[in-house]
Amino acid sequence: MESKISLVRDEFSAELDRAENSADLEAIRVKYLGKKGPVTELMKGMKDLSNEEKKSFGQKVNELKAELTDKLAEKTAFLKEQEILKEIEATPDFDISMPANLGEGSYHPVTLVQRQCEQIFKSMGFAVEDYAEIVSDYECFEALNIPKHHPARDMQDTYYLDNGQLLKSHTSAAQNAIYKKYKDALINDGVPIKAIFPGRCFRNEATDACHENTFFQMEGVMVDKDISISNLIYFMKTMLSEVFRKDLKVRLRPGFFPFVEPGFELDISCLICGGDGCPSCKHSGWLELCPCGMIHPEVLKAGGIDPEEYTGFAFGLGLTRLVMMKYGIKDIRDLNSGSLKTLTQFTDDE
Ligand code: DAH
């Protein structure tokens, strides 16, 4: 009996080695583990044994059955993987359904304006930082002085993941990490923190011509000793004048954001009427472009910076808004449309 078991095992292994596809494997399964197979035969043969022998032999047959089943599963997985690899190898690494003549391609208008802003801020000594799109509640809210249940969260409803993380609703979500990254250089070596971080943001919005669930902002911060609102106005004015290639008038109005104190809305003189008043600026002569303010002491503290010693400003430029103004795009949804006819019209030097 014992020798029969090892014979079955050897024959099975030899056949399994030769199997090349799923049909071979199925044939082996039926042959060895099916109702008329040797394993069933061995089981049946036990009836003539003594009780003692039945016990030890039964165990061995069960072990054999488990072993054959496992080996079969192993080989099945192996062959499947081989099949997938073969399929990948046979697939060309370009999309054969694409039309052949797409022309040269072009940068998305948001990319154009983002790069331009980056250039301008780089020339003023700002670092350009990249940041994740999936962030924690702490980064997006708590560290920005927006505790749970704060009404300011209502305006920033976003998309939550099962693990509690979320798609960032504003680029301010990167502030805490930036402070932590640069604080040692600030405190030990007196290097001011100057960074911008452009990025994609998400909100649970009903979309219309001015609202999208996915849009771009560009956050900026500067922290040092004796930073004041004048510094903020200077940098914003310089940047916007460069982007629009004309000297713009700016004004600040009070605005509330939990992570700045005082907080402002920064307006620029209307580009269409030059400040005289027209339908685009609701006859006020001003366009709202960039909320900003002096960084709240609690936010600096959360970033490991002593607010008694250092101050700073932060701004959250609506990059998508800026793009729309610069190129005269009336419907925000065009930007995410994927329509090449729309999106290939823009160039750097417009
Ligand atoms: N994160 C704000 C928002 O998306 C915008 C903002 C306001 C950013 C004031 C700032 C700021 O840095 O100082 O609504």
mmCIF file of N, CA and C in Angstrom, residues 49-163:
data_model
loop_
_atom_site.group_PDB
_atom_site.id
_atom_site.type_symbol
_atom_site.label_atom_id
_atom_site.label_comp_id
_atom_site.label_asym_id
_atom_site.label_seq_id
_atom_site.Cartn_x
_atom_site.Cartn_y
_atom_site.Cartn_z
ATOM 1 N N LEU A 49 -8.482 -3.348 5.560
ATOM 2 C CA LEU A 49 -7.420 -3.213 6.564
ATOM 3 C C LEU A 49 -7.969 -3.285 7.983
ATOM 4 N N SER A 50 -7.063 -3.534 8.935
ATOM 5 C CA SER A 50 -7.468 -3.527 10.351
ATOM 6 C C SER A 50 -7.688 -2.067 10.775
ATOM 7 N N ASN A 51 -8.397 -1.919 11.889
ATOM 8 C CA ASN A 51 -8.680 -0.551 12.364
ATOM 9 C C ASN A 51 -7.423 0.276 12.549
ATOM 10 N N GLU A 52 -6.431 -0.359 13.138
ATOM 11 C CA GLU A 52 -5.155 0.332 13.405
ATOM 12 C C GLU A 52 -4.544 0.824 12.100
ATOM 13 N N GLU A 53 -4.475 -0.103 11.129
ATOM 14 C CA GLU A 53 -3.874 0.218 9.825
ATOM 15 C C GLU A 53 -4.676 1.295 9.100
ATOM 16 N N LYS A 54 -6.018 1.176 9.210
ATOM 17 C CA LYS A 54 -6.897 2.149 8.563
ATOM 18 C C LYS A 54 -6.529 3.551 8.980
ATOM 19 N N LYS A 55 -6.261 3.700 10.295
ATOM 20 C CA LYS A 55 -6.007 5.033 10.830
ATOM 21 C C LYS A 55 -4.742 5.623 10.196
ATOM 22 N N SER A 56 -3.657 4.873 10.263
ATOM 23 C CA SER A 56 -2.394 5.451 9.769
ATOM 24 C C SER A 56 -2.393 5.562 8.239
ATOM 25 N N PHE A 57 -2.999 4.559 7.578
ATOM 26 C CA PHE A 57 -3.005 4.609 6.125
ATOM 27 C C PHE A 57 -3.935 5.727 5.620
ATOM 28 N N GLY A 58 -5.091 5.833 6.303
ATOM 29 C CA GLY A 58 -6.049 6.895 5.929
ATOM 30 C C GLY A 58 -5.389 8.259 5.982
ATOM 31 N N GLN A 59 -4.603 8.454 7.024
ATOM 32 C CA GLN A 59 -3.920 9.744 7.172
ATOM 33 C C GLN A 59 -2.988 10.000 5.989
ATOM 34 N N LYS A 60 -2.262 8.947 5.596
ATOM 35 C CA LYS A 60 -1.306 9.089 4.485
ATOM 36 C C LYS A 60 -2.028 9.395 3.173
ATOM 37 N N VAL A 61 -3.176 8.725 2.964
ATOM 38 C CA VAL A 61 -3.921 8.986 1.723
ATOM 39 C C VAL A 61 -4.441 10.433 1.713
ATOM 40 N N ASN A 62 -4.911 10.865 2.886
ATOM 41 C CA ASN A 62 -5.387 12.255 2.964
ATOM 42 C C ASN A 62 -4.259 13.235 2.670
ATOM 43 N N GLU A 63 -3.075 12.919 3.199
ATOM 44 C CA GLU A 63 -1.919 13.790 2.940
ATOM 45 C C GLU A 63 -1.607 13.829 1.448
ATOM 46 N N LEU A 64 -1.672 12.648 0.830
ATOM 47 C CA LEU A 64 -1.399 12.574 -0.603
ATOM 48 C C LEU A 64 -2.397 13.443 -1.377
ATOM 49 N N LYS A 65 -3.675 13.328 -0.990
ATOM 50 C CA LYS A 65 -4.720 14.078 -1.694
ATOM 51 C C LYS A 65 -4.455 15.596 -1.568
ATOM 52 N N ALA A 66 -4.103 16.013 -0.334
ATOM 53 C CA ALA A 66 -3.844 17.450 -0.113
ATOM 54 C C ALA A 66 -2.631 17.892 -0.934
ATOM 55 N N GLU A 67 -1.620 17.025 -0.978
ATOM 56 C CA GLU A 67 -0.397 17.374 -1.705
ATOM 57 C C GLU A 67 -0.673 17.531 -3.210
ATOM 58 N N LEU A 68 -1.429 16.580 -3.774
ATOM 59 C CA LEU A 68 -1.726 16.666 -5.203
ATOM 60 C C LEU A 68 -2.555 17.915 -5.504
ATOM 61 N N THR A 69 -3.529 18.194 -4.632
ATOM 62 C CA THR A 69 -4.384 19.372 -4.850
ATOM 63 C C THR A 69 -3.535 20.647 -4.835
ATOM 64 N N ASP A 70 -2.633 20.745 -3.857
ATOM 65 C CA ASP A 70 -1.777 21.947 -3.744
ATOM 66 C C ASP A 70 -0.893 22.109 -4.980
ATOM 67 N N LYS A 71 -0.275 20.998 -5.391
ATOM 68 C CA LYS A 71 0.644 21.081 -6.538
ATOM 69 C C LYS A 71 -0.083 21.499 -7.808
ATOM 70 N N LEU A 72 -1.313 20.978 -7.922
ATOM 71 C CA LEU A 72 -2.122 21.318 -9.088
ATOM 72 C C LEU A 72 -2.433 22.825 -9.089
ATOM 73 N N ALA A 73 -2.785 23.344 -7.908
ATOM 74 C CA ALA A 73 -3.123 24.773 -7.803
ATOM 75 C C ALA A 73 -1.891 25.619 -8.122
ATOM 76 N N GLU A 74 -0.746 25.146 -7.638
ATOM 77 C CA GLU A 74 0.510 25.872 -7.857
ATOM 78 C C GLU A 74 0.820 25.976 -9.354
ATOM 79 N N LYS A 75 0.687 24.836 -10.021
ATOM 80 C CA LYS A 75 1.009 24.814 -11.450
ATOM 81 C C LYS A 75 -0.011 25.635 -12.244
ATOM 82 N N THR A 76 -1.304 25.606 -11.783
ATOM 83 C CA THR A 76 -2.335 26.399 -12.450
ATOM 84 C C THR A 76 -1.953 27.879 -12.388
ATOM 85 N N ALA A 77 -1.546 28.335 -11.188
ATOM 86 C CA ALA A 77 -1.185 29.749 -11.025
ATOM 87 C C ALA A 77 0.020 30.082 -11.894
ATOM 88 N N PHE A 78 0.991 29.160 -11.939
ATOM 89 C CA PHE A 78 2.199 29.392 -12.719
ATOM 90 C C PHE A 78 1.866 29.549 -14.206
ATOM 91 N N LEU A 79 1.038 28.615 -14.705
ATOM 92 C CA LEU A 79 0.706 28.684 -16.138
ATOM 93 C C LEU A 79 -0.083 29.942 -16.477
ATOM 94 N N LYS A 80 -0.976 30.346 -15.555
ATOM 95 C CA LYS A 80 -1.761 31.551 -15.779
ATOM 96 C C LYS A 80 -0.825 32.759 -15.907
ATOM 97 N N GLU A 81 0.142 32.820 -15.019
ATOM 98 C CA GLU A 81 1.091 33.944 -15.039
ATOM 99 C C GLU A 81 1.863 33.959 -16.364
ATOM 100 N N GLN A 82 2.275 32.746 -16.784
ATOM 101 C CA GLN A 82 3.006 32.656 -18.059
ATOM 102 C C GLN A 82 2.153 33.168 -19.216
ATOM 103 N N GLU A 83 0.852 32.781 -19.164
ATOM 104 C CA GLU A 83 -0.062 33.205 -20.232
ATOM 105 C C GLU A 83 -0.162 34.723 -20.273
ATOM 106 N N ILE A 84 -0.275 35.352 -19.072
ATOM 107 C CA ILE A 84 -0.394 36.825 -19.013
ATOM 108 C C ILE A 84 0.884 37.465 -19.552
ATOM 109 N N LEU A 85 2.029 36.925 -19.151
ATOM 110 C CA LEU A 85 3.297 37.488 -19.622
ATOM 111 C C LEU A 85 3.405 37.418 -21.137
ATOM 112 N N LYS A 86 2.952 36.271 -21.668
ATOM 113 C CA LYS A 86 3.004 36.100 -23.119
ATOM 114 C C LYS A 86 2.130 37.147 -23.803
ATOM 115 N N GLU A 87 0.935 37.340 -23.214
ATOM 116 C CA GLU A 87 -0.005 38.305 -23.784
ATOM 117 C C GLU A 87 0.593 39.719 -23.747
ATOM 118 N N ILE A 88 1.241 40.052 -22.625
ATOM 119 C CA ILE A 88 1.850 41.383 -22.514
ATOM 120 C C ILE A 88 2.935 41.544 -23.572
ATOM 121 N N GLU A 89 3.736 40.495 -23.739
ATOM 122 C CA GLU A 89 4.825 40.566 -24.725
ATOM 123 C C GLU A 89 4.292 40.772 -26.145
ATOM 124 N N ALA A 90 3.132 40.133 -26.389
ATOM 125 C CA ALA A 90 2.587 40.211 -27.745
ATOM 126 C C ALA A 90 1.859 41.531 -28.008
ATOM 127 N N THR A 91 1.566 42.304 -26.932
ATOM 128 C CA THR A 91 0.828 43.558 -27.118
ATOM 129 C C THR A 91 1.791 44.682 -27.477
ATOM 130 N N PRO A 92 1.517 45.429 -28.529
ATOM 131 C CA PRO A 92 2.405 46.551 -28.845
ATOM 132 C C PRO A 92 2.306 47.620 -27.754
ATOM 133 N N ASP A 93 3.402 48.331 -27.467
ATOM 134 C CA ASP A 93 3.332 49.284 -26.360
ATOM 135 C C ASP A 93 2.844 50.659 -26.807
ATOM 136 N N PHE A 94 2.047 50.698 -27.827
ATOM 137 C CA PHE A 94 1.339 51.924 -28.177
ATOM 138 C C PHE A 94 -0.123 51.571 -28.436
ATOM 139 N N ASP A 95 -0.980 52.572 -28.361
ATOM 140 C CA ASP A 95 -2.404 52.333 -28.497
ATOM 141 C C ASP A 95 -2.767 52.277 -29.984
ATOM 142 N N ILE A 96 -3.055 51.050 -30.478
ATOM 143 C CA ILE A 96 -3.291 50.921 -31.916
ATOM 144 C C ILE A 96 -4.626 51.528 -32.337
ATOM 145 N N SER A 97 -5.460 51.899 -31.357
ATOM 146 C CA SER A 97 -6.744 52.498 -31.737
ATOM 147 C C SER A 97 -6.650 54.021 -31.872
ATOM 148 N N MET A 98 -5.475 54.590 -31.557
ATOM 149 C CA MET A 98 -5.319 56.050 -31.649
ATOM 150 C C MET A 98 -5.264 56.491 -33.110
ATOM 151 N N PRO A 99 -5.889 57.648 -33.420
ATOM 152 C CA PRO A 99 -5.730 58.157 -34.778
ATOM 153 C C PRO A 99 -4.264 58.450 -35.072
ATOM 154 N N ALA A 100 -3.858 58.247 -36.316
ATOM 155 C CA ALA A 100 -2.429 58.299 -36.624
ATOM 156 C C ALA A 100 -1.850 59.708 -36.570
ATOM 157 N N ASN A 101 -2.667 60.713 -36.906
ATOM 158 C CA ASN A 101 -2.075 62.030 -37.066
ATOM 159 C C ASN A 101 -2.633 63.026 -36.057
ATOM 160 N N LEU A 102 -2.017 63.058 -34.876
ATOM 161 C CA LEU A 102 -2.531 63.941 -33.834
ATOM 162 C C LEU A 102 -1.836 65.296 -33.808
ATOM 163 N N GLY A 103 -0.861 65.501 -34.640
ATOM 164 C CA GLY A 103 -0.134 66.767 -34.608
ATOM 165 C C GLY A 103 0.848 66.772 -33.462
ATOM 166 N N GLU A 104 1.310 67.948 -33.122
ATOM 167 C CA GLU A 104 2.417 68.056 -32.171
ATOM 168 C C GLU A 104 2.046 67.988 -30.699
ATOM 169 N N GLY A 105 0.808 68.331 -30.373
ATOM 170 C CA GLY A 105 0.424 68.386 -28.973
ATOM 171 C C GLY A 105 0.808 69.729 -28.375
ATOM 172 N N SER A 106 0.247 70.024 -27.191
ATOM 173 C CA SER A 106 0.572 71.326 -26.587
ATOM 174 C C SER A 106 0.381 71.234 -25.089
ATOM 175 N N TYR A 107 0.879 72.231 -24.384
ATOM 176 C CA TYR A 107 0.678 72.232 -22.937
ATOM 177 C C TYR A 107 -0.725 72.697 -22.597
ATOM 178 N N HIS A 108 -1.251 72.136 -21.516
ATOM 179 C CA HIS A 108 -2.550 72.560 -20.998
ATOM 180 C C HIS A 108 -2.404 74.000 -20.478
ATOM 181 N N PRO A 109 -3.444 74.829 -20.659
ATOM 182 C CA PRO A 109 -3.307 76.225 -20.201
ATOM 183 C C PRO A 109 -2.939 76.350 -18.719
ATOM 184 N N VAL A 110 -3.429 75.404 -17.893
ATOM 185 C CA VAL A 110 -3.067 75.475 -16.468
ATOM 186 C C VAL A 110 -1.561 75.253 -16.300
ATOM 187 N N THR A 111 -1.023 74.310 -17.077
ATOM 188 C CA THR A 111 0.421 74.053 -17.011
ATOM 189 C C THR A 111 1.199 75.296 -17.423
ATOM 190 N N LEU A 112 0.728 75.954 -18.477
ATOM 191 C CA LEU A 112 1.442 77.152 -18.959
ATOM 192 C C LEU A 112 1.511 78.217 -17.869
ATOM 193 N N VAL A 113 0.352 78.500 -17.249
ATOM 194 C CA VAL A 113 0.320 79.567 -16.239
ATOM 195 C C VAL A 113 1.055 79.126 -14.969
ATOM 196 N N GLN A 114 0.913 77.861 -14.633
ATOM 197 C CA GLN A 114 1.619 77.360 -13.437
ATOM 198 C C GLN A 114 3.130 77.520 -13.602
ATOM 199 N N ARG A 115 3.635 77.138 -14.768
ATOM 200 C CA ARG A 115 5.085 77.249 -15.007
ATOM 201 C C ARG A 115 5.539 78.698 -14.982
ATOM 202 N N GLN A 116 4.694 79.554 -15.517
ATOM 203 C CA GLN A 116 5.048 80.976 -15.531
ATOM 204 C C GLN A 116 5.128 81.516 -14.092
ATOM 205 N N CYS A 117 4.128 81.154 -13.276
ATOM 206 C CA CYS A 117 4.137 81.602 -11.869
ATOM 207 C C CYS A 117 5.360 81.030 -11.151
ATOM 208 N N GLU A 118 5.667 79.771 -11.420
ATOM 209 C CA GLU A 118 6.823 79.150 -10.763
ATOM 210 C C GLU A 118 8.099 79.922 -11.107
ATOM 211 N N GLN A 119 8.237 80.275 -12.380
ATOM 212 C CA GLN A 119 9.417 81.016 -12.823
ATOM 213 C C GLN A 119 9.556 82.329 -12.073
ATOM 214 N N ILE A 120 8.419 83.022 -11.965
ATOM 215 C CA ILE A 120 8.433 84.340 -11.314
ATOM 216 C C ILE A 120 8.817 84.198 -9.838
ATOM 217 N N PHE A 121 8.197 83.228 -9.161
ATOM 218 C CA PHE A 121 8.514 83.063 -7.738
ATOM 219 C C PHE A 121 9.931 82.530 -7.522
ATOM 220 N N LYS A 122 10.377 81.683 -8.439
ATOM 221 C CA LYS A 122 11.764 81.196 -8.322
ATOM 222 C C LYS A 122 12.722 82.376 -8.394
ATOM 223 N N SER A 123 12.439 83.307 -9.310
ATOM 224 C CA SER A 123 13.341 84.456 -9.469
ATOM 225 C C SER A 123 13.332 85.333 -8.218
ATOM 226 N N MET A 124 12.293 85.167 -7.371
ATOM 227 C CA MET A 124 12.254 85.929 -6.115
ATOM 228 C C MET A 124 12.730 85.069 -4.938
ATOM 229 N N GLY A 125 13.355 83.947 -5.252
ATOM 230 C CA GLY A 125 13.973 83.119 -4.207
ATOM 231 C C GLY A 125 13.051 82.120 -3.544
ATOM 232 N N PHE A 126 11.908 81.802 -4.147
ATOM 233 C CA PHE A 126 10.995 80.814 -3.555
ATOM 234 C C PHE A 126 11.315 79.415 -4.080
ATOM 235 N N ALA A 127 11.205 78.434 -3.193
ATOM 236 C CA ALA A 127 11.351 77.038 -3.621
ATOM 237 C C ALA A 127 10.001 76.574 -4.160
ATOM 238 N N VAL A 128 10.028 75.697 -5.167
ATOM 239 C CA VAL A 128 8.771 75.137 -5.691
ATOM 240 C C VAL A 128 8.630 73.723 -5.144
ATOM 241 N N GLU A 129 7.539 73.484 -4.430
ATOM 242 C CA GLU A 129 7.338 72.180 -3.798
ATOM 243 C C GLU A 129 6.175 71.438 -4.447
ATOM 244 N N ASP A 130 6.347 70.136 -4.533
ATOM 245 C CA ASP A 130 5.280 69.281 -5.038
ATOM 246 C C ASP A 130 4.626 68.642 -3.809
ATOM 247 N N TYR A 131 3.336 68.386 -3.852
ATOM 248 C CA TYR A 131 2.749 67.748 -2.669
ATOM 249 C C TYR A 131 1.641 66.771 -3.051
ATOM 250 N N ALA A 132 1.400 65.812 -2.145
ATOM 251 C CA ALA A 132 0.444 64.727 -2.424
ATOM 252 C C ALA A 132 -0.972 65.251 -2.663
ATOM 253 N N GLU A 133 -1.758 64.447 -3.357
ATOM 254 C CA GLU A 133 -3.163 64.805 -3.550
ATOM 255 C C GLU A 133 -4.037 64.127 -2.487
ATOM 256 N N ILE A 134 -3.532 63.014 -1.959
ATOM 257 C CA ILE A 134 -4.249 62.346 -0.866
ATOM 258 C C ILE A 134 -3.566 62.734 0.434
ATOM 259 N N VAL A 135 -4.305 63.331 1.350
ATOM 260 C CA VAL A 135 -3.688 63.823 2.591
ATOM 261 C C VAL A 135 -4.527 63.390 3.788
ATOM 262 N N SER A 136 -4.017 63.673 4.990
ATOM 263 C CA SER A 136 -4.770 63.308 6.190
ATOM 264 C C SER A 136 -5.671 64.474 6.603
ATOM 265 N N ASP A 137 -6.606 64.158 7.471
ATOM 266 C CA ASP A 137 -7.489 65.191 8.017
ATOM 267 C C ASP A 137 -6.660 66.231 8.772
ATOM 268 N N TYR A 138 -5.608 65.738 9.430
ATOM 269 C CA TYR A 138 -4.739 66.655 10.184
ATOM 270 C C TYR A 138 -4.127 67.702 9.255
ATOM 271 N N GLU A 139 -3.553 67.234 8.140
ATOM 272 C CA GLU A 139 -2.881 68.168 7.226
ATOM 273 C C GLU A 139 -3.865 69.161 6.612
ATOM 274 N N CYS A 140 -5.041 68.643 6.231
ATOM 275 C CA CYS A 140 -5.990 69.477 5.484
ATOM 276 C C CYS A 140 -6.750 70.435 6.399
ATOM 277 N N PHE A 141 -6.950 70.015 7.646
ATOM 278 C CA PHE A 141 -7.794 70.837 8.528
ATOM 279 C C PHE A 141 -7.180 71.126 9.903
ATOM 280 N N GLU A 142 -6.920 70.073 10.675
ATOM 281 C CA GLU A 142 -6.510 70.283 12.082
ATOM 282 C C GLU A 142 -5.294 71.195 12.197
ATOM 283 N N ALA A 143 -4.258 70.919 11.385
ATOM 284 C CA ALA A 143 -3.016 71.687 11.486
ATOM 285 C C ALA A 143 -3.208 73.122 11.003
ATOM 286 N N LEU A 144 -4.359 73.376 10.371
ATOM 287 C CA LEU A 144 -4.637 74.723 9.862
ATOM 288 C C LEU A 144 -5.660 75.429 10.747
ATOM 289 N N ASN A 145 -5.723 74.975 12.004
ATOM 290 C CA ASN A 145 -6.598 75.634 12.957
ATOM 291 C C ASN A 145 -8.081 75.463 12.594
ATOM 292 N N ILE A 146 -8.388 74.352 11.923
ATOM 293 C CA ILE A 146 -9.799 74.043 11.608
ATOM 294 C C ILE A 146 -10.132 72.724 12.297
ATOM 295 N N PRO A 147 -10.521 72.782 13.577
ATOM 296 C CA PRO A 147 -10.799 71.532 14.288
ATOM 297 C C PRO A 147 -12.052 70.856 13.738
ATOM 298 N N LYS A 148 -12.268 69.624 14.158
ATOM 299 C CA LYS A 148 -13.479 68.892 13.746
ATOM 300 C C LYS A 148 -14.690 69.743 14.125
ATOM 301 N N HIS A 149 -15.701 69.700 13.346
ATOM 302 C CA HIS A 149 -16.971 70.409 13.581
ATOM 303 C C HIS A 149 -16.874 71.921 13.417
ATOM 304 N N HIS A 150 -15.716 72.445 12.948
ATOM 305 C CA HIS A 150 -15.647 73.884 12.696
ATOM 306 C C HIS A 150 -16.474 74.192 11.443
ATOM 307 N N PRO A 151 -17.297 75.238 11.490
ATOM 308 C CA PRO A 151 -18.153 75.514 10.319
ATOM 309 C C PRO A 151 -17.367 75.773 9.039
ATOM 310 N N ALA A 152 -16.082 76.161 9.136
ATOM 311 C CA ALA A 152 -15.288 76.409 7.923
ATOM 312 C C ALA A 152 -15.132 75.143 7.095
ATOM 313 N N ARG A 153 -15.332 73.972 7.730
ATOM 314 C CA ARG A 153 -15.210 72.714 6.976
ATOM 315 C C ARG A 153 -16.341 72.555 5.963
ATOM 316 N N ASP A 154 -17.471 73.194 6.240
ATOM 317 C CA ASP A 154 -18.625 73.051 5.341
ATOM 318 C C ASP A 154 -18.290 73.458 3.917
ATOM 319 N N MET A 155 -17.484 74.502 3.798
ATOM 320 C CA MET A 155 -17.179 75.023 2.468
ATOM 321 C C MET A 155 -16.171 74.168 1.732
ATOM 322 N N GLN A 156 -15.584 73.226 2.433
ATOM 323 C CA GLN A 156 -14.527 72.428 1.812
ATOM 324 C C GLN A 156 -14.856 70.944 1.864
ATOM 325 N N ASP A 157 -16.117 70.617 1.603
ATOM 326 C CA ASP A 157 -16.473 69.200 1.596
ATOM 327 C C ASP A 157 -15.731 68.551 0.429
ATOM 328 N N THR A 158 -15.110 67.405 0.689
ATOM 329 C CA THR A 158 -14.305 66.774 -0.356
ATOM 330 C C THR A 158 -14.595 65.279 -0.411
ATOM 331 N N TYR A 159 -13.691 64.516 -0.998
ATOM 332 C CA TYR A 159 -13.902 63.081 -1.186
ATOM 333 C C TYR A 159 -13.049 62.315 -0.180
ATOM 334 N N TYR A 160 -13.710 61.463 0.589
ATOM 335 C CA TYR A 160 -13.024 60.735 1.658
ATOM 336 C C TYR A 160 -12.740 59.296 1.262
ATOM 337 N N LEU A 161 -11.578 58.794 1.688
ATOM 338 C CA LEU A 161 -11.247 57.395 1.423
ATOM 339 C C LEU A 161 -11.661 56.549 2.623
ATOM 340 N N ASP A 162 -11.770 55.247 2.412
ATOM 341 C CA ASP A 162 -12.178 54.366 3.504
ATOM 342 C C ASP A 162 -11.234 54.438 4.687
ATOM 343 N N ASN A 163 -9.957 54.732 4.420
ATOM 344 C CA ASN A 163 -8.984 54.740 5.518
ATOM 345 C C ASN A 163 -8.933 56.077 6.256
#
